[in-house]
Short mmCIF file of C-alpha atoms in Angstrom, two decimals:
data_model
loop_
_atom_site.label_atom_id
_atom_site.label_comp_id
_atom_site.label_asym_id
_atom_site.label_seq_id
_atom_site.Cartn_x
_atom_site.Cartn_y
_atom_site.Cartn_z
CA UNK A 793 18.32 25.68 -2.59
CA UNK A 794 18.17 23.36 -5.33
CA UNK A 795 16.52 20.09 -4.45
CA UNK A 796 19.73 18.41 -6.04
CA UNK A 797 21.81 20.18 -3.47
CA UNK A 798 19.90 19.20 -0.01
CA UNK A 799 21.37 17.62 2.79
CA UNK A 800 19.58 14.37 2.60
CA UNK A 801 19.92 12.04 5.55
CA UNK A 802 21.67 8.85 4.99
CA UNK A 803 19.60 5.08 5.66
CA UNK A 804 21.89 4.02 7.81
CA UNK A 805 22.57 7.20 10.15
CA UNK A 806 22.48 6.29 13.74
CA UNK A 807 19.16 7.00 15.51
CA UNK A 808 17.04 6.71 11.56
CA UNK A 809 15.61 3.56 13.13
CA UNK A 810 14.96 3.25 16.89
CA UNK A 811 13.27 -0.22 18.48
CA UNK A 812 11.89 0.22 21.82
CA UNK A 813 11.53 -2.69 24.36
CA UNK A 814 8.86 -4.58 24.00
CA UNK A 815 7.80 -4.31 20.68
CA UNK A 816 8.25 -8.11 19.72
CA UNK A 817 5.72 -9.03 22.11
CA UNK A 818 3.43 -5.83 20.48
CA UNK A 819 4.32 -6.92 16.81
CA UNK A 820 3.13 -10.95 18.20
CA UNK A 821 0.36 -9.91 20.01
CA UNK A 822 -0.85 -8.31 16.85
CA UNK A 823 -0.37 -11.49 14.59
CA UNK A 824 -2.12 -13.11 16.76
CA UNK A 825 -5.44 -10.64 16.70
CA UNK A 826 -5.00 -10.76 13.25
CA UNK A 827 -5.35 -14.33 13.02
CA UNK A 828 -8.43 -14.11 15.13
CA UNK A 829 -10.01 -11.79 12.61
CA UNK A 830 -9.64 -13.86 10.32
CA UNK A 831 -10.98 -16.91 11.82
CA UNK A 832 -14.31 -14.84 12.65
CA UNK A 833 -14.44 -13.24 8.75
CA UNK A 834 -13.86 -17.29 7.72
CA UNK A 835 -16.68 -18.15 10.08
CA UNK A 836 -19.08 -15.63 8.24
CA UNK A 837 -17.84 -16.27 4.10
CA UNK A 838 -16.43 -19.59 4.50
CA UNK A 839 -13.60 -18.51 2.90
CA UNK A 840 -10.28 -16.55 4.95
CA UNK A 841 -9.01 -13.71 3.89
CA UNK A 842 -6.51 -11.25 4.05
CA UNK A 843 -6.29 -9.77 7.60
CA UNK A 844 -6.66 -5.54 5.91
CA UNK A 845 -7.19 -5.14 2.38
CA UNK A 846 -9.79 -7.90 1.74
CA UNK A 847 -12.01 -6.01 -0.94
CA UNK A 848 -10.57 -6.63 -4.21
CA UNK A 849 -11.71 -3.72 -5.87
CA UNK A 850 -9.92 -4.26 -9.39
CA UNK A 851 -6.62 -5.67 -10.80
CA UNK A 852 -4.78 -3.75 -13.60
CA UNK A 853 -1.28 -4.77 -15.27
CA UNK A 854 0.82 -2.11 -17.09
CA UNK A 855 4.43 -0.88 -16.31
CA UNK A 856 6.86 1.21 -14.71
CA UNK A 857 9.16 3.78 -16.72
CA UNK A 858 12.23 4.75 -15.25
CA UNK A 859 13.74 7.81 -16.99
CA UNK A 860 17.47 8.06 -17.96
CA UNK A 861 17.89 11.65 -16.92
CA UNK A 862 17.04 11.55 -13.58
CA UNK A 863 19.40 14.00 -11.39
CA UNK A 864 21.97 12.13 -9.23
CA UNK A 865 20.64 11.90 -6.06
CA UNK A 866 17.14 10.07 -7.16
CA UNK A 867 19.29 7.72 -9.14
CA UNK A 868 18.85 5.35 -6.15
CA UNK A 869 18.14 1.70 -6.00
CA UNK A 870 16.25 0.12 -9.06
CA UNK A 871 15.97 3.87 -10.41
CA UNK A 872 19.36 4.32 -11.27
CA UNK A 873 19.38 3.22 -14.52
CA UNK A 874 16.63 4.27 -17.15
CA UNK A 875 13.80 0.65 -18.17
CA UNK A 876 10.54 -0.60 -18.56
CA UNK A 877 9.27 -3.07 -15.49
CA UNK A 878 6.08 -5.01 -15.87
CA UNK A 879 3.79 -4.38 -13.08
CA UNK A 880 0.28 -6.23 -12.28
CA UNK A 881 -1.60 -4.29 -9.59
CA UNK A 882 -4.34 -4.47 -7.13
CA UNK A 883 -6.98 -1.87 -6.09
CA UNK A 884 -8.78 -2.75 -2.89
CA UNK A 885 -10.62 -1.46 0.12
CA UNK A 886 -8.50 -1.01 3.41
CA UNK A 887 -10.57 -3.23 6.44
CA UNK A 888 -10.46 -6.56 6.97
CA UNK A 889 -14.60 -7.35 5.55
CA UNK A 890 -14.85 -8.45 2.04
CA UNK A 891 -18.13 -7.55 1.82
CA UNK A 892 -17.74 -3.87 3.02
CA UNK A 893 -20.17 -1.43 1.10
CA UNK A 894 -18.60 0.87 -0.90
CA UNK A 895 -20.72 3.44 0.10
CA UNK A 896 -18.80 3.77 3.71
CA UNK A 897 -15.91 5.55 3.65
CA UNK A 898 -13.05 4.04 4.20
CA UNK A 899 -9.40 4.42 3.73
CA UNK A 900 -8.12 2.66 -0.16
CA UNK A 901 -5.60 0.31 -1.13
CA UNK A 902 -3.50 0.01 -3.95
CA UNK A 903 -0.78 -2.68 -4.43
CA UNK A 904 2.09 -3.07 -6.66
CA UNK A 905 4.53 -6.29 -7.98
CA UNK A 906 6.91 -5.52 -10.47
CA UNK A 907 8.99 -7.71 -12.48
CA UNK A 908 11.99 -7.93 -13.76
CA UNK A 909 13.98 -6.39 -10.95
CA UNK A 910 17.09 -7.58 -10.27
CA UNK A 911 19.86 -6.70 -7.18
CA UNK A 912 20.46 -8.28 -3.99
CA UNK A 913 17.03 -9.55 -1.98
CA UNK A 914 15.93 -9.99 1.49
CA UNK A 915 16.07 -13.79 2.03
CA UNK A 916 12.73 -14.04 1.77
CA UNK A 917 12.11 -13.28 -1.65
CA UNK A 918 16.03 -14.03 -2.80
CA UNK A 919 15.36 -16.15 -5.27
CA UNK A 920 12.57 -13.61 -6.96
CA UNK A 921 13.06 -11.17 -9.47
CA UNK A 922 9.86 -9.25 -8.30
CA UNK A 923 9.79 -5.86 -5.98
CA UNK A 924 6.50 -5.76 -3.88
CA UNK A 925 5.45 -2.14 -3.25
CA UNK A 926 1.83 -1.05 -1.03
CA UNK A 927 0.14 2.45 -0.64
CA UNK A 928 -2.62 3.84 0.92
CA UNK A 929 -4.71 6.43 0.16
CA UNK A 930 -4.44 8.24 3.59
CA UNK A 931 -0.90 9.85 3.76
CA UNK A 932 -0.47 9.10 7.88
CA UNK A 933 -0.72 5.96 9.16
CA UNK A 934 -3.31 5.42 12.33
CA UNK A 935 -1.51 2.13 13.30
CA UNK A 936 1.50 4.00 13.41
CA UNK A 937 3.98 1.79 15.28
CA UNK A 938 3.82 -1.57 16.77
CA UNK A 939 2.53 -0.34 20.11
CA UNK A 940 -0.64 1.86 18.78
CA UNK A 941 -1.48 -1.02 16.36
CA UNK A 942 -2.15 -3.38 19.24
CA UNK A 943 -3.72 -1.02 21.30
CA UNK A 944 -6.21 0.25 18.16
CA UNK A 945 -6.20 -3.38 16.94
CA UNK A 946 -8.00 -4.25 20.36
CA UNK A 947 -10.38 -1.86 20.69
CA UNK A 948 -11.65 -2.35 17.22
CA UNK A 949 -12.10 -5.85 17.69
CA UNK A 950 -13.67 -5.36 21.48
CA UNK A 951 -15.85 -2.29 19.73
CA UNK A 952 -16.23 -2.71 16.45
CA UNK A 953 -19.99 -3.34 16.33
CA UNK A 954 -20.65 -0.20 18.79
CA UNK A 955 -19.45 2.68 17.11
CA UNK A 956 -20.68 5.33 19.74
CA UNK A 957 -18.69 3.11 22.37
CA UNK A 958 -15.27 2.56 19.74
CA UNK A 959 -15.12 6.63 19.44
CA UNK A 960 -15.72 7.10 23.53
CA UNK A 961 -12.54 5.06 23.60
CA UNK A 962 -10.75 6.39 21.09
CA UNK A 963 -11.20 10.22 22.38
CA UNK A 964 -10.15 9.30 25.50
CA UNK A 965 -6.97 9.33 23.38
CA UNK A 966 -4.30 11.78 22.51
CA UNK A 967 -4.21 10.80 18.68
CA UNK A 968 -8.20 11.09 18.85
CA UNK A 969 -8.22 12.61 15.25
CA UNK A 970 -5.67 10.42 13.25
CA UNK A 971 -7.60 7.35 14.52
CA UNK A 972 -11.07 8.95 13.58
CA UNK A 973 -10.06 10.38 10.28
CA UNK A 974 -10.46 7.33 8.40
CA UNK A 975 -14.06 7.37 9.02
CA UNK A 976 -13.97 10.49 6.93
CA UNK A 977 -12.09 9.91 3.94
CA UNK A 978 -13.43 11.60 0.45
CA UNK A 979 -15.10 8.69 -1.31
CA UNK A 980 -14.49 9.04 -4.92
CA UNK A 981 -13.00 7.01 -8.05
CA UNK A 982 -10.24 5.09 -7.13
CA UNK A 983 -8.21 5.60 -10.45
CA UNK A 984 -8.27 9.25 -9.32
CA UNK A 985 -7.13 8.84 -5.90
CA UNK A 986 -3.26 9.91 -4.66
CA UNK A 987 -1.48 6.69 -2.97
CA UNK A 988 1.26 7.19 -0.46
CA UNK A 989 3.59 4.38 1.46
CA UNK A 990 2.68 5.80 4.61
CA UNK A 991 5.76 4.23 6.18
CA UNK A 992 9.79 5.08 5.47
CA UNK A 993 11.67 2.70 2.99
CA UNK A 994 15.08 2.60 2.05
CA UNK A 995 16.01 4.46 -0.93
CA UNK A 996 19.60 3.69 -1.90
CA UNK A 997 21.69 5.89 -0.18
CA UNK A 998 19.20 7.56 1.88
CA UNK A 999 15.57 7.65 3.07
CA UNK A 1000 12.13 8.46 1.63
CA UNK A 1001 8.06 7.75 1.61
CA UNK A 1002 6.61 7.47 -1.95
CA UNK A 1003 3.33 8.08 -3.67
CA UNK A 1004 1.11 7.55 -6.92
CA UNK A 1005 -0.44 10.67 -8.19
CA UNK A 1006 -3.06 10.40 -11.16
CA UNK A 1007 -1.61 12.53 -14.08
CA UNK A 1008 -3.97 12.06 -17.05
CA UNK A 1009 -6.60 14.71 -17.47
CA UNK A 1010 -9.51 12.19 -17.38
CA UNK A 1011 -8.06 10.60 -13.73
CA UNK A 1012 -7.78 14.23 -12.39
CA UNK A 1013 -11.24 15.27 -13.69
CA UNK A 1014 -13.15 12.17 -11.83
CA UNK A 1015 -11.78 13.22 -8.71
CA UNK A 1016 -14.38 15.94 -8.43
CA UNK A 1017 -16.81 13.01 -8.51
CA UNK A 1018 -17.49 11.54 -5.22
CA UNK A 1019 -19.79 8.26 -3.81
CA UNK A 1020 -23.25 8.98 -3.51
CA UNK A 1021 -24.81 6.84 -0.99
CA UNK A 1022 -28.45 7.26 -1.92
CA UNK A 1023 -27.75 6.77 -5.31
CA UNK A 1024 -25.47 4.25 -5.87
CA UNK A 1025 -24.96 0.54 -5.24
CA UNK A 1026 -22.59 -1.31 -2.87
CA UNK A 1027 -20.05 -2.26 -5.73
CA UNK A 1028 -19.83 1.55 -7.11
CA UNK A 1029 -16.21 1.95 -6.85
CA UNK A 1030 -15.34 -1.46 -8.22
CA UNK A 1031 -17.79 -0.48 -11.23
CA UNK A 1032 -16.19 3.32 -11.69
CA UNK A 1033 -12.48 1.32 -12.01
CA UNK A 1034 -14.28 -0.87 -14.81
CA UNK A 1035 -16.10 1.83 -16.43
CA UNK A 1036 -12.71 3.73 -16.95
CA UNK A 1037 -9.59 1.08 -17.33
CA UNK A 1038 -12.55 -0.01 -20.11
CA UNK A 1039 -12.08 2.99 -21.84
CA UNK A 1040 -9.08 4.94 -20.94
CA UNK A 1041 -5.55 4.47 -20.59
CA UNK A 1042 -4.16 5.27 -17.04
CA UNK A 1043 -1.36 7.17 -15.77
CA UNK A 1044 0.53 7.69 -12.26
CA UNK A 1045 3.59 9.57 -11.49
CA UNK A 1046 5.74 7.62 -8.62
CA UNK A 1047 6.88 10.35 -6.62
CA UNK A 1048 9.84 10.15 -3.60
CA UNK A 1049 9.95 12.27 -0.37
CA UNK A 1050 13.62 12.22 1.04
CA UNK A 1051 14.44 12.57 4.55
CA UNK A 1052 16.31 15.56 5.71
CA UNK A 1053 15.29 15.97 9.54
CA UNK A 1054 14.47 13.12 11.57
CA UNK A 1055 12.40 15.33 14.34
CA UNK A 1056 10.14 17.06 11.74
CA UNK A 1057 10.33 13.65 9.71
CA UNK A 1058 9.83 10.40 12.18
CA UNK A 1059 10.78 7.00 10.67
CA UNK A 1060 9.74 5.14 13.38
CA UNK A 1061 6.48 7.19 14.05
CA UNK A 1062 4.06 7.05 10.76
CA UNK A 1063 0.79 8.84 11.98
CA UNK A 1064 3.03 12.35 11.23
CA UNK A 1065 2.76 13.22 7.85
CA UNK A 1066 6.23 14.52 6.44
CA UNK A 1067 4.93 18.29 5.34
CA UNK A 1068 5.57 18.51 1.13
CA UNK A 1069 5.89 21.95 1.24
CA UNK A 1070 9.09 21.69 3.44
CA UNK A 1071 10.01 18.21 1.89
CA UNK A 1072 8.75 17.96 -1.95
CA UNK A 1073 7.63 15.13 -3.40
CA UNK A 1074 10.28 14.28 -6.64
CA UNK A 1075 9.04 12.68 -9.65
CA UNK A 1076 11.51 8.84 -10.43
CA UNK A 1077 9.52 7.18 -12.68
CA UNK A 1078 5.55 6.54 -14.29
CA UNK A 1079 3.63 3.80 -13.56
CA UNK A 1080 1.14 3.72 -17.16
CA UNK A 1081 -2.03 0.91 -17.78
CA UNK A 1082 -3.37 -0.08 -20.91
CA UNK A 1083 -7.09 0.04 -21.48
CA UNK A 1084 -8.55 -3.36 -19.82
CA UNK A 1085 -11.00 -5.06 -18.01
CA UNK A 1086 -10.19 -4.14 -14.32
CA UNK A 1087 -12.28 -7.13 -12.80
CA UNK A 1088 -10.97 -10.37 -14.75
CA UNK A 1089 -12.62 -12.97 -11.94
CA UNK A 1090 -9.78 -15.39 -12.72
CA UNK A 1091 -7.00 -13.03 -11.77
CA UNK A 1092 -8.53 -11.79 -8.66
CA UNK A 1093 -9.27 -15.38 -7.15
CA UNK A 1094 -5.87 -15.99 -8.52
CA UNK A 1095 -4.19 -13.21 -6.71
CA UNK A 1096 -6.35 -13.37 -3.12
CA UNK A 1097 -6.41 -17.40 -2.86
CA UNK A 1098 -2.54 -17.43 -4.26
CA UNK A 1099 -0.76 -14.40 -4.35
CA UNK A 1100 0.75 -11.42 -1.33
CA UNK A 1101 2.73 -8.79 -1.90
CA UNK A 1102 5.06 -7.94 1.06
CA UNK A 1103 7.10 -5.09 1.38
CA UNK A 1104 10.12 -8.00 2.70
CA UNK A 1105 9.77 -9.41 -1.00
CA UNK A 1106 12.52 -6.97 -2.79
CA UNK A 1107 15.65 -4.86 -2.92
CA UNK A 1108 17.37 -4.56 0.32
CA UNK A 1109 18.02 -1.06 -1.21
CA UNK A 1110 14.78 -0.46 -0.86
CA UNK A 1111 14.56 -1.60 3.08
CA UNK A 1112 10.92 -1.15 4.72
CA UNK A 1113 11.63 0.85 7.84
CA UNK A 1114 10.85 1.74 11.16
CA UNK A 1115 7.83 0.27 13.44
CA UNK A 1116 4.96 -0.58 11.42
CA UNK A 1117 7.44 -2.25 8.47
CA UNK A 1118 9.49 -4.59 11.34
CA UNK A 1119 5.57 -5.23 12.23
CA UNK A 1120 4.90 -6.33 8.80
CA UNK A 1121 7.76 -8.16 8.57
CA UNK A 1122 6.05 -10.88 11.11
CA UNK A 1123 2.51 -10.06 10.60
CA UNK A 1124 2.01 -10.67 7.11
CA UNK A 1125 3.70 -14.20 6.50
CA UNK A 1126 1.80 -15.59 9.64
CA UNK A 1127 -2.01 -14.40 8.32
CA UNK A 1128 -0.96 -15.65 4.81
CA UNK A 1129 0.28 -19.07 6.47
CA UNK A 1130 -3.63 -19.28 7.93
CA UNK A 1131 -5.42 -17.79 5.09
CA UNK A 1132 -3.36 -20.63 2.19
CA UNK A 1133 -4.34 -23.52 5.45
CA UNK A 1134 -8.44 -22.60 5.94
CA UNK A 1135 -8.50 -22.26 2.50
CA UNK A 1136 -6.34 -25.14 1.28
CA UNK A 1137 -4.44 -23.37 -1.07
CA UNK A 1138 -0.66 -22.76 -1.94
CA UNK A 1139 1.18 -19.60 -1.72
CA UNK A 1140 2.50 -18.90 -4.92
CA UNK A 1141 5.56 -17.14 -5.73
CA UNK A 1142 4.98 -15.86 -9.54
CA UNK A 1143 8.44 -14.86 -11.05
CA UNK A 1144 7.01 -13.41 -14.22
CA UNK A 1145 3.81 -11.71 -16.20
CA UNK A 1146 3.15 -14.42 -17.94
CA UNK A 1147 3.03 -16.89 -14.24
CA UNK A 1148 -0.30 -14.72 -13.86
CA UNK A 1149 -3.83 -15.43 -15.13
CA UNK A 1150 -5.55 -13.30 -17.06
CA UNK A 1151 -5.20 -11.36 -20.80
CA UNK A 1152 -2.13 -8.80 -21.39
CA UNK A 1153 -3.69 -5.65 -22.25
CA UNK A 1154 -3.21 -4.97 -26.08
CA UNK A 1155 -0.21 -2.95 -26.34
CA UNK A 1156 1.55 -4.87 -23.56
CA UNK A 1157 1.15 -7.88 -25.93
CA UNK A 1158 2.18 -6.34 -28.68
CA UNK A 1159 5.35 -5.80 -26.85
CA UNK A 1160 5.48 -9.30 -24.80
#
């Protein structure tokens, strides 16, 4: 069957989203460990950061091309119409420890604000024209609702300096290996690394996860190329991104995976990864960088002392969903609130490009 002519489940069928009691005080409890987190990663810098994602690992701007002959049914949301977005974006490392070593393997990060987007907002980015869009390089989620996040949450905080004790716990568990895979992630470049949402979004009329997938040849090559920890240094990854955005133009497909079977496909559940052999992923747009200096010190203090990006912050057509988004709904504004207050700085809400520090990448300018 043509993927044009699938029975694609609609966002707001009954049962897409199911709360279960109790998950306010999980999703609260969870803020609050956060907060503590960050309070002991303040008492070791001085300086409070971001409770997951804290490595800045490079920041790139470029844009998003939407094509005009997409088929109908991925004509959804701010990809109905063919354009050009901005985009300024954020490689990063996934823990909470700005000063992880490279050399450990960890899950990746890879954040996204585009501008220019216009449409009806959630309130709490109404009066922005901006869409805020995360990935991960690990396809299933280990925190993967409210209830598992507090639980895992705990016992790395409890365990987190004994890691013979932390896996004792965690086997004693019946998603031992989702909660031990990150722990054995291939380390490699992270220009060359596939990003997925992890979670279930909105998408128009129906349902979907996304991804980035590297496209040029020189991204896909690098890949083969992975960390070695007796030869290389602690910042290796954040060097690779400047070695290459130096010389290369990048290039990432932004792919969607719809929902068409909520058992096979959970919403609320995201450790389950929605099987693309049974679901394909479906090319909506490119997401293309300039060469550039990936580490412009200016833009990255900018962005961690001043700047989020929050899934909330966009197109209600493009609604985070299920468990761990309704978590991030709460989680994320309160360890902002205590990172902007230990650090006596101001969230800022930039509207445009141009709001952001930092040189446009030559043929960005050229087109400014």
């Amino acid at each position: 069957m043509a993927l044009s002519d699938r029975k694609y489940i609609l966002w707001d069928t009954e049962g897409v989203e199911k709360i279960p009691p109790n998950e306010a005080e999980d999703i609260q409890a969870v803020a609050d460990m956060i907060n503590v987190a960050q309070k002991a990663q303040y008492n070791n810098h001085r300086h409070a950061y971001g409770g997951t994602h804290a490595r800045t690992q490079g920041l790139v701007k470029g844009k998003l091309i939407v094509p005009d002959d997409l088929p109908k049914h991925l004509k959804q949301s701010m990809f109905e119409h063919g354009g050009e977005y901005p985009v300024v974006c954020r490689y990063s490392s996934e823990p909470g420890d700005p000063g992880l070593d490279d050399r450990i393997p960890q899950p990746r990060g890879f954040s996204m604000k585009i501008f220019n987007v216009h449409g009806e907002m959630f309130d709490a980015g109404k009066d922005l024209p901006t869409q805020d869009i995360e990935f991960n390089s690990t396809p299933a989620l280990d925190l993967a609702d409210a209830k598992t996040t507090r639980e895992i949450i705990g016992l790395r905080m409890k365990y987190g300096q004994d890691k013979n004790e932390l896996y004792k716990q965690l086997e004693a568990r019946k998603d031992t290996e989702l909660q031990k895979a990150r722990d054995s992630v291939r380390n490699t470049h992270l220009e060359s690394t596939r990003q997925y949402s992890q979670t279930s979004y909105r998408f128009g009329t129906y349902v979907a996860k996304y991804c980035l997938v590297p496209s040029s040849d020189t991204q896909k090559k690098l890949y083969e190329e992975t960390v070695k920890p007796d030869q290389d240094g602690s910042d290796i990854l954040s060097t690779w991104l400047q070695n290459f955005h130096g010389a290369h133009d990048a290039e990432y497909l932004f792919q969607f995976q719809l929902l068409e079977n909520l058992e096979d496909q959970p919403v609320e559940y995201a450790g389950k990864v929605w099987d693309p052999e049974k679901y394909p992923w479906q090319t909506v747009a490119k997401v293309v960088f300039p060469k550039q200096d990936s580490f412009n010190y200016e833009l990255k203090s900018f962005w961690e002392d001043h700047m989020r990006v929050d899934p909330w912050h966009g197109l209600k057509s493009l609604q985070p969903l299920g468990s761990p988004n309704r978590l991030r709904r709460i989680v994320y504004p309160q360890s902002s609130s205590l990172r902007r207050k230990m650090n006596g700085r101001k969230e800022i809400h930039v509207k445009a490009m141009d709001e952001i520090p930092g040189p446009v990448p030559g043929p960005m300018a050229q087109t400014a």
